[in-house]
Amino acid sequence: MPRLLDGRKKKVTEADIDAGLVTGSWKRLVHRPGPHGSTVDKNACTMCVLTQFHRHLKRRDIHSHASARRRDPRAELLTGDAYEAAKGKVLTDLRLPAGPAMLLAENALVLHMALRDVSQRVGGEGGLSVDAEGRLHVARLVALPDPASLIDLRKRVAGMLPLVDLPELLLETMGRVKGFEAAFTSAAGGVSKLADFDISVAAWWPRSTGCGSWCRSPRSTPGPTASTSGTNAA
Protein backbone atom coordinates (compact mmCIF):
# COMPACT_ATOMS: atom_id res chain seq x y z
CA MET A 1 0.00 0.00 0.00
CA PRO A 2 2.72 2.61 0.69
CA ARG A 3 4.16 2.11 -2.79
CA LEU A 4 0.68 2.19 -4.29
CA LEU A 5 -0.29 5.43 -2.53
CA ASP A 6 2.97 7.17 -3.41
CA GLY A 7 1.87 10.15 -5.48
CA ARG A 8 5.23 10.33 -7.24
CA LYS A 9 4.76 6.89 -8.80
CA LYS A 10 2.93 7.32 -12.09
CA LYS A 11 3.27 3.84 -13.54
CA VAL A 12 1.58 1.05 -11.57
CA THR A 13 1.79 -2.58 -12.69
CA GLU A 14 0.94 -6.02 -11.29
CA ALA A 15 4.34 -6.15 -9.62
CA ASP A 16 3.33 -3.28 -7.32
CA ILE A 17 0.24 -4.99 -5.87
CA ASP A 18 -0.74 -8.28 -4.26
CA ALA A 19 -2.83 -9.99 -6.93
CA GLY A 20 -4.32 -12.33 -4.33
CA LEU A 21 -6.27 -9.45 -2.80
CA VAL A 22 -8.02 -8.61 -6.06
CA THR A 23 -10.93 -11.02 -6.42
CA GLY A 24 -14.36 -11.18 -8.01
CA SER A 25 -15.67 -8.14 -9.84
CA TRP A 26 -12.70 -6.06 -8.67
CA LYS A 27 -10.48 -7.77 -11.27
CA ARG A 28 -11.96 -5.99 -14.26
CA LEU A 29 -11.83 -2.67 -12.42
CA VAL A 30 -8.25 -3.03 -11.18
CA HIS A 31 -6.55 -4.78 -14.09
CA ARG A 32 -7.02 -2.31 -16.94
CA PRO A 33 -4.63 -0.07 -18.86
CA GLY A 34 -4.11 3.49 -17.73
CA PRO A 35 -1.90 6.52 -18.37
CA HIS A 36 1.91 6.41 -18.27
CA GLY A 37 1.90 2.75 -19.29
CA SER A 38 0.12 1.55 -16.17
CA THR A 39 -1.65 -1.81 -16.24
CA VAL A 40 -3.36 -1.34 -12.87
CA ASP A 41 -5.89 1.28 -11.84
CA LYS A 42 -4.39 2.67 -8.66
CA ASN A 43 -7.62 4.18 -7.34
CA ALA A 44 -9.64 0.99 -7.93
CA CYS A 45 -6.95 -1.13 -6.27
CA THR A 46 -6.88 1.16 -3.24
CA MET A 47 -10.66 0.93 -2.83
CA CYS A 48 -10.50 -2.86 -3.26
CA VAL A 49 -7.95 -3.25 -0.46
CA LEU A 50 -9.69 -0.80 1.88
CA THR A 51 -13.08 -2.46 1.34
CA GLN A 52 -11.72 -5.90 2.19
CA PHE A 53 -9.76 -4.52 5.15
CA HIS A 54 -12.88 -2.90 6.60
CA ARG A 55 -14.97 -6.07 6.12
CA HIS A 56 -12.40 -8.34 7.76
CA LEU A 57 -11.85 -5.84 10.57
CA LYS A 58 -15.57 -5.89 11.41
CA ARG A 59 -15.56 -9.70 11.34
CA ARG A 60 -12.57 -9.78 13.72
CA ASP A 61 -10.44 -11.57 11.13
CA ILE A 62 -7.79 -8.82 11.42
CA HIS A 63 -6.30 -7.89 14.78
CA SER A 64 -4.12 -5.05 16.01
CA HIS A 65 -1.69 -5.82 18.80
CA ALA A 66 -1.47 -2.16 19.84
CA SER A 67 -5.25 -1.73 20.15
CA ALA A 68 -7.17 -2.57 23.31
CA ARG A 69 -10.37 -3.15 21.30
CA ARG A 70 -9.06 -4.82 18.13
CA ARG A 71 -6.43 -7.10 19.63
CA ASP A 72 -6.77 -10.87 19.41
CA PRO A 73 -8.09 -12.16 22.77
CA ARG A 74 -6.90 -15.69 21.94
CA ALA A 75 -3.30 -14.50 21.89
CA GLU A 76 -3.41 -13.94 25.67
CA LEU A 77 -4.55 -17.48 26.50
CA LEU A 78 -2.13 -19.84 28.20
CA THR A 79 -0.86 -22.77 26.14
CA GLY A 80 1.45 -25.71 26.60
CA ASP A 81 3.30 -26.10 29.87
CA ALA A 82 2.06 -22.75 31.19
CA TYR A 83 -1.56 -23.91 30.79
CA GLU A 84 -0.93 -27.28 32.42
CA ALA A 85 0.80 -25.59 35.38
CA ALA A 86 -2.06 -23.18 36.04
CA LYS A 87 -4.95 -25.47 35.05
CA GLY A 88 -5.51 -27.17 38.41
CA LYS A 89 -5.45 -24.00 40.52
CA VAL A 90 -7.70 -22.08 38.11
CA LEU A 91 -10.31 -24.84 37.95
CA THR A 92 -10.31 -25.15 41.75
CA ASP A 93 -10.69 -21.39 42.29
CA LEU A 94 -13.52 -21.17 39.74
CA ARG A 95 -15.11 -24.41 40.94
CA LEU A 96 -15.19 -25.82 37.42
CA PRO A 97 -14.88 -29.48 36.40
CA ALA A 98 -12.04 -30.66 34.21
CA GLY A 99 -14.53 -31.81 31.55
CA PRO A 100 -17.10 -29.22 30.35
CA ALA A 101 -19.73 -31.74 29.12
CA MET A 102 -21.55 -32.15 32.46
CA LEU A 103 -21.48 -28.41 33.19
CA LEU A 104 -22.94 -27.58 29.78
CA ALA A 105 -25.68 -30.19 30.20
CA GLU A 106 -26.69 -28.75 33.58
CA ASN A 107 -26.82 -25.19 32.23
CA ALA A 108 -28.82 -26.34 29.20
CA LEU A 109 -31.38 -27.96 31.51
CA VAL A 110 -31.65 -24.82 33.64
CA LEU A 111 -32.15 -22.69 30.52
CA HIS A 112 -34.80 -25.09 29.19
CA MET A 113 -36.76 -24.99 32.45
CA ALA A 114 -36.58 -21.20 32.56
CA LEU A 115 -37.87 -20.98 29.00
CA ARG A 116 -40.78 -23.29 29.80
CA ASP A 117 -41.64 -21.17 32.83
CA VAL A 118 -41.63 -17.98 30.75
CA SER A 119 -43.80 -19.57 28.03
CA GLN A 120 -46.37 -20.68 30.60
CA ARG A 121 -46.53 -17.23 32.18
CA VAL A 122 -46.92 -15.49 28.81
CA GLY A 123 -49.97 -17.63 27.99
CA GLY A 124 -50.89 -15.65 24.86
CA GLU A 125 -51.36 -12.38 26.73
CA GLY A 126 -50.48 -9.27 24.79
CA GLY A 127 -50.21 -11.22 21.55
CA LEU A 128 -47.14 -13.16 22.71
CA SER A 129 -46.73 -16.92 22.45
CA VAL A 130 -43.93 -19.49 22.55
CA ASP A 131 -44.08 -22.62 20.39
CA ALA A 132 -42.78 -26.10 21.20
CA GLU A 133 -39.34 -25.30 19.76
CA GLY A 134 -38.91 -22.25 21.98
CA ARG A 135 -39.47 -19.59 19.30
CA LEU A 136 -41.20 -16.41 20.42
CA HIS A 137 -44.11 -15.22 18.26
CA VAL A 138 -45.72 -11.78 18.35
CA ALA A 139 -49.20 -11.16 16.96
CA ARG A 140 -49.63 -8.57 14.26
CA LEU A 141 -50.07 -5.09 15.70
CA VAL A 142 -53.14 -3.08 14.76
CA ALA A 143 -52.26 0.28 13.24
CA LEU A 144 -53.54 3.29 15.16
CA PRO A 145 -55.48 5.88 13.16
CA ASP A 146 -53.75 9.19 12.44
CA PRO A 147 -54.82 11.91 14.87
CA ALA A 148 -56.70 14.92 13.52
CA SER A 149 -53.77 17.22 14.34
CA LEU A 150 -51.42 15.17 12.13
CA ILE A 151 -53.88 15.18 9.23
CA ASP A 152 -54.27 18.95 9.56
CA LEU A 153 -50.47 19.39 9.69
CA ARG A 154 -50.04 17.40 6.49
CA LYS A 155 -52.56 19.55 4.68
CA ARG A 156 -50.90 22.75 5.89
CA VAL A 157 -47.40 21.59 4.86
CA ALA A 158 -48.65 20.42 1.46
CA GLY A 159 -50.28 23.81 0.90
CA MET A 160 -47.04 25.65 1.73
CA LEU A 161 -44.86 23.62 -0.65
CA PRO A 162 -44.45 25.22 -4.09
CA LEU A 163 -45.47 23.21 -7.14
CA VAL A 164 -42.12 22.48 -8.73
CA ASP A 165 -41.53 20.18 -11.70
CA LEU A 166 -38.31 18.63 -10.42
CA PRO A 167 -37.35 16.87 -13.69
CA GLU A 168 -37.63 20.14 -15.62
CA LEU A 169 -35.55 21.87 -12.95
CA LEU A 170 -32.87 19.17 -13.36
CA LEU A 171 -32.88 19.64 -17.14
CA GLU A 172 -32.43 23.38 -16.71
CA THR A 173 -29.56 22.84 -14.24
CA MET A 174 -27.80 20.38 -16.56
CA GLY A 175 -28.13 22.89 -19.39
CA ARG A 176 -26.40 25.60 -17.36
CA VAL A 177 -23.66 23.55 -15.69
CA LYS A 178 -20.98 22.45 -18.13
CA GLY A 179 -19.77 18.90 -17.78
CA PHE A 180 -22.79 17.81 -15.73
CA GLU A 181 -23.55 14.80 -17.93
CA ALA A 182 -19.90 13.79 -18.15
CA ALA A 183 -19.84 13.30 -14.37
CA PHE A 184 -22.16 10.30 -14.76
CA THR A 185 -19.87 7.40 -15.63
CA SER A 186 -20.33 3.66 -15.36
CA ALA A 187 -18.36 1.43 -13.00
CA ALA A 188 -16.13 0.49 -15.93
CA GLY A 189 -15.28 4.14 -16.50
CA GLY A 190 -17.14 4.48 -19.81
CA VAL A 191 -19.38 7.37 -20.85
CA SER A 192 -22.97 6.78 -21.97
CA LYS A 193 -23.47 7.06 -25.75
CA LEU A 194 -27.28 7.16 -25.61
CA ALA A 195 -29.01 10.12 -27.17
CA ASP A 196 -30.66 12.61 -24.81
CA PHE A 197 -28.95 11.11 -21.78
CA ASP A 198 -29.94 14.19 -19.78
CA ILE A 199 -33.61 13.25 -20.15
CA SER A 200 -32.98 9.84 -18.59
CA VAL A 201 -31.17 11.44 -15.64
CA ALA A 202 -33.98 13.94 -15.10
CA ALA A 203 -36.63 11.24 -15.38
CA TRP A 204 -35.11 8.61 -13.09
CA TRP A 205 -33.29 10.69 -10.50
CA PRO A 206 -36.50 11.92 -8.77
CA ARG A 207 -37.83 8.35 -8.73
CA SER A 208 -34.68 6.91 -7.16
CA THR A 209 -34.75 9.56 -4.40
CA GLY A 210 -38.42 8.95 -3.56
CA CYS A 211 -39.77 12.08 -5.27
CA GLY A 212 -41.36 10.29 -8.22
CA SER A 213 -44.77 10.10 -6.55
CA TRP A 214 -45.37 13.84 -6.78
CA CYS A 215 -43.12 14.94 -9.65
CA ARG A 216 -44.28 15.03 -13.23
CA SER A 217 -42.09 13.27 -15.81
CA PRO A 218 -40.40 15.48 -18.44
CA ARG A 219 -42.00 15.53 -21.85
CA SER A 220 -39.80 14.97 -24.85
CA THR A 221 -40.26 14.59 -28.56
CA PRO A 222 -41.12 11.07 -29.78
CA GLY A 223 -38.19 8.90 -30.76
CA PRO A 224 -35.73 6.30 -29.46
CA THR A 225 -34.16 8.50 -26.79
CA ALA A 226 -32.29 7.37 -23.71
CA SER A 227 -35.36 7.64 -21.48
CA THR A 228 -37.29 5.20 -23.71
CA SER A 229 -34.41 2.75 -24.27
CA GLY A 230 -35.49 -0.56 -22.79
CA THR A 231 -37.94 1.02 -20.31
CA ASN A 232 -40.37 3.85 -20.79
CA ALA A 233 -39.59 6.46 -18.14
CA ALA A 234 -42.53 8.70 -18.95
mmCIF file of C-alpha atoms in Angstrom:
data_model
loop_
_atom_site.group_PDB
_atom_site.id
_atom_site.type_symbol
_atom_site.label_atom_id
_atom_site.label_comp_id
_atom_site.label_asym_id
_atom_site.label_seq_id
_atom_site.Cartn_x
_atom_site.Cartn_y
_atom_site.Cartn_z
ATOM 1 C CA MET A 1 0.000 0.000 0.000
ATOM 2 C CA PRO A 2 2.716 2.605 0.695
ATOM 3 C CA ARG A 3 4.157 2.109 -2.786
ATOM 4 C CA LEU A 4 0.682 2.193 -4.290
ATOM 5 C CA LEU A 5 -0.286 5.431 -2.531
ATOM 6 C CA ASP A 6 2.970 7.168 -3.409
ATOM 7 C CA GLY A 7 1.869 10.148 -5.478
ATOM 8 C CA ARG A 8 5.230 10.334 -7.244
ATOM 9 C CA LYS A 9 4.756 6.894 -8.795
ATOM 10 C CA LYS A 10 2.930 7.322 -12.085
ATOM 11 C CA LYS A 11 3.271 3.839 -13.540
ATOM 12 C CA VAL A 12 1.575 1.053 -11.570
ATOM 13 C CA THR A 13 1.791 -2.578 -12.686
ATOM 14 C CA GLU A 14 0.936 -6.020 -11.292
ATOM 15 C CA ALA A 15 4.344 -6.147 -9.622
ATOM 16 C CA ASP A 16 3.328 -3.279 -7.320
ATOM 17 C CA ILE A 17 0.236 -4.989 -5.870
ATOM 18 C CA ASP A 18 -0.741 -8.275 -4.257
ATOM 19 C CA ALA A 19 -2.833 -9.990 -6.935
ATOM 20 C CA GLY A 20 -4.322 -12.335 -4.335
ATOM 21 C CA LEU A 21 -6.272 -9.450 -2.799
ATOM 22 C CA VAL A 22 -8.020 -8.611 -6.065
ATOM 23 C CA THR A 23 -10.929 -11.018 -6.416
ATOM 24 C CA GLY A 24 -14.362 -11.180 -8.008
ATOM 25 C CA SER A 25 -15.668 -8.141 -9.843
ATOM 26 C CA TRP A 26 -12.698 -6.064 -8.673
ATOM 27 C CA LYS A 27 -10.477 -7.770 -11.269
ATOM 28 C CA ARG A 28 -11.962 -5.986 -14.261
ATOM 29 C CA LEU A 29 -11.826 -2.668 -12.420
ATOM 30 C CA VAL A 30 -8.247 -3.026 -11.181
ATOM 31 C CA HIS A 31 -6.552 -4.778 -14.093
ATOM 32 C CA ARG A 32 -7.017 -2.312 -16.943
ATOM 33 C CA PRO A 33 -4.629 -0.065 -18.863
ATOM 34 C CA GLY A 34 -4.111 3.487 -17.726
ATOM 35 C CA PRO A 35 -1.904 6.518 -18.369
ATOM 36 C CA HIS A 36 1.907 6.412 -18.270
ATOM 37 C CA GLY A 37 1.902 2.746 -19.290
ATOM 38 C CA SER A 38 0.118 1.553 -16.167
ATOM 39 C CA THR A 39 -1.653 -1.813 -16.245
ATOM 40 C CA VAL A 40 -3.356 -1.343 -12.872
ATOM 41 C CA ASP A 41 -5.894 1.278 -11.844
ATOM 42 C CA LYS A 42 -4.385 2.674 -8.656
ATOM 43 C CA ASN A 43 -7.620 4.182 -7.343
ATOM 44 C CA ALA A 44 -9.636 0.992 -7.931
ATOM 45 C CA CYS A 45 -6.955 -1.134 -6.272
ATOM 46 C CA THR A 46 -6.883 1.163 -3.245
ATOM 47 C CA MET A 47 -10.655 0.930 -2.830
ATOM 48 C CA CYS A 48 -10.501 -2.858 -3.260
ATOM 49 C CA VAL A 49 -7.948 -3.246 -0.460
ATOM 50 C CA LEU A 50 -9.692 -0.802 1.879
ATOM 51 C CA THR A 51 -13.080 -2.460 1.342
ATOM 52 C CA GLN A 52 -11.716 -5.900 2.193
ATOM 53 C CA PHE A 53 -9.761 -4.521 5.152
ATOM 54 C CA HIS A 54 -12.884 -2.902 6.598
ATOM 55 C CA ARG A 55 -14.969 -6.069 6.124
ATOM 56 C CA HIS A 56 -12.400 -8.335 7.764
ATOM 57 C CA LEU A 57 -11.852 -5.836 10.575
ATOM 58 C CA LYS A 58 -15.570 -5.892 11.414
ATOM 59 C CA ARG A 59 -15.562 -9.703 11.344
ATOM 60 C CA ARG A 60 -12.566 -9.776 13.722
ATOM 61 C CA ASP A 61 -10.444 -11.567 11.133
ATOM 62 C CA ILE A 62 -7.794 -8.821 11.420
ATOM 63 C CA HIS A 63 -6.299 -7.893 14.784
ATOM 64 C CA SER A 64 -4.120 -5.048 16.010
ATOM 65 C CA HIS A 65 -1.691 -5.818 18.799
ATOM 66 C CA ALA A 66 -1.468 -2.159 19.835
ATOM 67 C CA SER A 67 -5.252 -1.725 20.146
ATOM 68 C CA ALA A 68 -7.170 -2.574 23.308
ATOM 69 C CA ARG A 69 -10.366 -3.149 21.299
ATOM 70 C CA ARG A 70 -9.064 -4.816 18.128
ATOM 71 C CA ARG A 71 -6.426 -7.098 19.629
ATOM 72 C CA ASP A 72 -6.765 -10.870 19.411
ATOM 73 C CA PRO A 73 -8.092 -12.159 22.774
ATOM 74 C CA ARG A 74 -6.899 -15.690 21.942
ATOM 75 C CA ALA A 75 -3.298 -14.500 21.889
ATOM 76 C CA GLU A 76 -3.409 -13.939 25.671
ATOM 77 C CA LEU A 77 -4.552 -17.481 26.499
ATOM 78 C CA LEU A 78 -2.134 -19.844 28.196
ATOM 79 C CA THR A 79 -0.865 -22.771 26.141
ATOM 80 C CA GLY A 80 1.454 -25.715 26.598
ATOM 81 C CA ASP A 81 3.303 -26.096 29.874
ATOM 82 C CA ALA A 82 2.064 -22.751 31.193
ATOM 83 C CA TYR A 83 -1.558 -23.905 30.793
ATOM 84 C CA GLU A 84 -0.935 -27.280 32.422
ATOM 85 C CA ALA A 85 0.800 -25.591 35.381
ATOM 86 C CA ALA A 86 -2.064 -23.179 36.038
ATOM 87 C CA LYS A 87 -4.954 -25.470 35.050
ATOM 88 C CA GLY A 88 -5.512 -27.165 38.411
ATOM 89 C CA LYS A 89 -5.446 -23.998 40.521
ATOM 90 C CA VAL A 90 -7.703 -22.076 38.107
ATOM 91 C CA LEU A 91 -10.309 -24.844 37.951
ATOM 92 C CA THR A 92 -10.312 -25.148 41.746
ATOM 93 C CA ASP A 93 -10.693 -21.390 42.288
ATOM 94 C CA LEU A 94 -13.517 -21.169 39.738
ATOM 95 C CA ARG A 95 -15.107 -24.410 40.940
ATOM 96 C CA LEU A 96 -15.186 -25.822 37.423
ATOM 97 C CA PRO A 97 -14.877 -29.477 36.402
ATOM 98 C CA ALA A 98 -12.038 -30.664 34.205
ATOM 99 C CA GLY A 99 -14.530 -31.812 31.555
ATOM 100 C CA PRO A 100 -17.102 -29.217 30.353
ATOM 101 C CA ALA A 101 -19.729 -31.743 29.123
ATOM 102 C CA MET A 102 -21.546 -32.150 32.464
ATOM 103 C CA LEU A 103 -21.476 -28.408 33.191
ATOM 104 C CA LEU A 104 -22.937 -27.576 29.776
ATOM 105 C CA ALA A 105 -25.683 -30.185 30.198
ATOM 106 C CA GLU A 106 -26.685 -28.745 33.578
ATOM 107 C CA ASN A 107 -26.815 -25.194 32.226
ATOM 108 C CA ALA A 108 -28.822 -26.340 29.197
ATOM 109 C CA LEU A 109 -31.379 -27.962 31.510
ATOM 110 C CA VAL A 110 -31.653 -24.817 33.639
ATOM 111 C CA LEU A 111 -32.146 -22.692 30.517
ATOM 112 C CA HIS A 112 -34.796 -25.088 29.194
ATOM 113 C CA MET A 113 -36.761 -24.989 32.454
ATOM 114 C CA ALA A 114 -36.581 -21.197 32.561
ATOM 115 C CA LEU A 115 -37.866 -20.982 28.996
ATOM 116 C CA ARG A 116 -40.781 -23.290 29.799
ATOM 117 C CA ASP A 117 -41.637 -21.168 32.832
ATOM 118 C CA VAL A 118 -41.635 -17.983 30.749
ATOM 119 C CA SER A 119 -43.795 -19.568 28.031
ATOM 120 C CA GLN A 120 -46.375 -20.677 30.605
ATOM 121 C CA ARG A 121 -46.532 -17.234 32.180
ATOM 122 C CA VAL A 122 -46.920 -15.490 28.807
ATOM 123 C CA GLY A 123 -49.967 -17.630 27.995
ATOM 124 C CA GLY A 124 -50.887 -15.654 24.862
ATOM 125 C CA GLU A 125 -51.359 -12.378 26.726
ATOM 126 C CA GLY A 126 -50.484 -9.274 24.789
ATOM 127 C CA GLY A 127 -50.214 -11.223 21.552
ATOM 128 C CA LEU A 128 -47.138 -13.159 22.713
ATOM 129 C CA SER A 129 -46.730 -16.918 22.453
ATOM 130 C CA VAL A 130 -43.925 -19.489 22.554
ATOM 131 C CA ASP A 131 -44.079 -22.617 20.388
ATOM 132 C CA ALA A 132 -42.776 -26.105 21.205
ATOM 133 C CA GLU A 133 -39.342 -25.301 19.764
ATOM 134 C CA GLY A 134 -38.913 -22.250 21.982
ATOM 135 C CA ARG A 135 -39.468 -19.591 19.304
ATOM 136 C CA LEU A 136 -41.204 -16.407 20.418
ATOM 137 C CA HIS A 137 -44.115 -15.218 18.263
ATOM 138 C CA VAL A 138 -45.715 -11.780 18.348
ATOM 139 C CA ALA A 139 -49.205 -11.161 16.962
ATOM 140 C CA ARG A 140 -49.630 -8.566 14.258
ATOM 141 C CA LEU A 141 -50.072 -5.093 15.705
ATOM 142 C CA VAL A 142 -53.142 -3.080 14.765
ATOM 143 C CA ALA A 143 -52.263 0.283 13.241
ATOM 144 C CA LEU A 144 -53.536 3.291 15.163
ATOM 145 C CA PRO A 145 -55.478 5.878 13.158
ATOM 146 C CA ASP A 146 -53.750 9.189 12.440
ATOM 147 C CA PRO A 147 -54.824 11.907 14.870
ATOM 148 C CA ALA A 148 -56.705 14.921 13.521
ATOM 149 C CA SER A 149 -53.775 17.220 14.344
ATOM 150 C CA LEU A 150 -51.422 15.169 12.132
ATOM 151 C CA ILE A 151 -53.879 15.176 9.235
ATOM 152 C CA ASP A 152 -54.275 18.945 9.555
ATOM 153 C CA LEU A 153 -50.474 19.393 9.686
ATOM 154 C CA ARG A 154 -50.041 17.401 6.494
ATOM 155 C CA LYS A 155 -52.562 19.551 4.682
ATOM 156 C CA ARG A 156 -50.897 22.749 5.885
ATOM 157 C CA VAL A 157 -47.401 21.594 4.863
ATOM 158 C CA ALA A 158 -48.653 20.421 1.462
ATOM 159 C CA GLY A 159 -50.280 23.808 0.897
ATOM 160 C CA MET A 160 -47.044 25.652 1.727
ATOM 161 C CA LEU A 161 -44.864 23.618 -0.647
ATOM 162 C CA PRO A 162 -44.453 25.220 -4.089
ATOM 163 C CA LEU A 163 -45.473 23.211 -7.141
ATOM 164 C CA VAL A 164 -42.116 22.482 -8.733
ATOM 165 C CA ASP A 165 -41.532 20.185 -11.701
ATOM 166 C CA LEU A 166 -38.313 18.627 -10.421
ATOM 167 C CA PRO A 167 -37.348 16.867 -13.692
ATOM 168 C CA GLU A 168 -37.631 20.137 -15.624
ATOM 169 C CA LEU A 169 -35.553 21.865 -12.952
ATOM 170 C CA LEU A 170 -32.868 19.175 -13.360
ATOM 171 C CA LEU A 171 -32.883 19.638 -17.139
ATOM 172 C CA GLU A 172 -32.432 23.380 -16.711
ATOM 173 C CA THR A 173 -29.564 22.838 -14.242
ATOM 174 C CA MET A 174 -27.802 20.384 -16.558
ATOM 175 C CA GLY A 175 -28.129 22.886 -19.394
ATOM 176 C CA ARG A 176 -26.404 25.603 -17.360
ATOM 177 C CA VAL A 177 -23.661 23.545 -15.693
ATOM 178 C CA LYS A 178 -20.975 22.454 -18.126
ATOM 179 C CA GLY A 179 -19.775 18.900 -17.778
ATOM 180 C CA PHE A 180 -22.791 17.805 -15.726
ATOM 181 C CA GLU A 181 -23.554 14.802 -17.926
ATOM 182 C CA ALA A 182 -19.897 13.788 -18.147
ATOM 183 C CA ALA A 183 -19.836 13.296 -14.372
ATOM 184 C CA PHE A 184 -22.161 10.299 -14.755
ATOM 185 C CA THR A 185 -19.874 7.400 -15.634
ATOM 186 C CA SER A 186 -20.327 3.664 -15.360
ATOM 187 C CA ALA A 187 -18.356 1.431 -12.999
ATOM 188 C CA ALA A 188 -16.135 0.486 -15.934
ATOM 189 C CA GLY A 189 -15.280 4.138 -16.505
ATOM 190 C CA GLY A 190 -17.140 4.483 -19.808
ATOM 191 C CA VAL A 191 -19.375 7.375 -20.855
ATOM 192 C CA SER A 192 -22.973 6.784 -21.972
ATOM 193 C CA LYS A 193 -23.467 7.057 -25.745
ATOM 194 C CA LEU A 194 -27.282 7.161 -25.612
ATOM 195 C CA ALA A 195 -29.013 10.118 -27.175
ATOM 196 C CA ASP A 196 -30.660 12.606 -24.807
ATOM 197 C CA PHE A 197 -28.948 11.112 -21.784
ATOM 198 C CA ASP A 198 -29.935 14.189 -19.781
ATOM 199 C CA ILE A 199 -33.613 13.249 -20.145
ATOM 200 C CA SER A 200 -32.975 9.843 -18.594
ATOM 201 C CA VAL A 201 -31.172 11.435 -15.644
ATOM 202 C CA ALA A 202 -33.976 13.937 -15.105
ATOM 203 C CA ALA A 203 -36.632 11.236 -15.379
ATOM 204 C CA TRP A 204 -35.106 8.612 -13.093
ATOM 205 C CA TRP A 205 -33.287 10.694 -10.496
ATOM 206 C CA PRO A 206 -36.500 11.915 -8.771
ATOM 207 C CA ARG A 207 -37.830 8.347 -8.727
ATOM 208 C CA SER A 208 -34.682 6.913 -7.155
ATOM 209 C CA THR A 209 -34.753 9.559 -4.401
ATOM 210 C CA GLY A 210 -38.418 8.950 -3.560
ATOM 211 C CA CYS A 211 -39.769 12.078 -5.274
ATOM 212 C CA GLY A 212 -41.361 10.289 -8.219
ATOM 213 C CA SER A 213 -44.774 10.101 -6.553
ATOM 214 C CA TRP A 214 -45.373 13.842 -6.781
ATOM 215 C CA CYS A 215 -43.117 14.944 -9.646
ATOM 216 C CA ARG A 216 -44.279 15.030 -13.233
ATOM 217 C CA SER A 217 -42.092 13.267 -15.809
ATOM 218 C CA PRO A 218 -40.397 15.478 -18.439
ATOM 219 C CA ARG A 219 -41.995 15.535 -21.852
ATOM 220 C CA SER A 220 -39.800 14.971 -24.850
ATOM 221 C CA THR A 221 -40.256 14.588 -28.564
ATOM 222 C CA PRO A 222 -41.122 11.072 -29.775
ATOM 223 C CA GLY A 223 -38.189 8.900 -30.763
ATOM 224 C CA PRO A 224 -35.732 6.302 -29.459
ATOM 225 C CA THR A 225 -34.163 8.496 -26.793
ATOM 226 C CA ALA A 226 -32.294 7.371 -23.714
ATOM 227 C CA SER A 227 -35.359 7.637 -21.476
ATOM 228 C CA THR A 228 -37.286 5.202 -23.710
ATOM 229 C CA SER A 229 -34.411 2.749 -24.273
ATOM 230 C CA GLY A 230 -35.494 -0.563 -22.785
ATOM 231 C CA THR A 231 -37.937 1.022 -20.307
ATOM 232 C CA ASN A 232 -40.374 3.849 -20.789
ATOM 233 C CA ALA A 233 -39.588 6.463 -18.140
ATOM 234 C CA ALA A 234 -42.526 8.702 -18.948
#
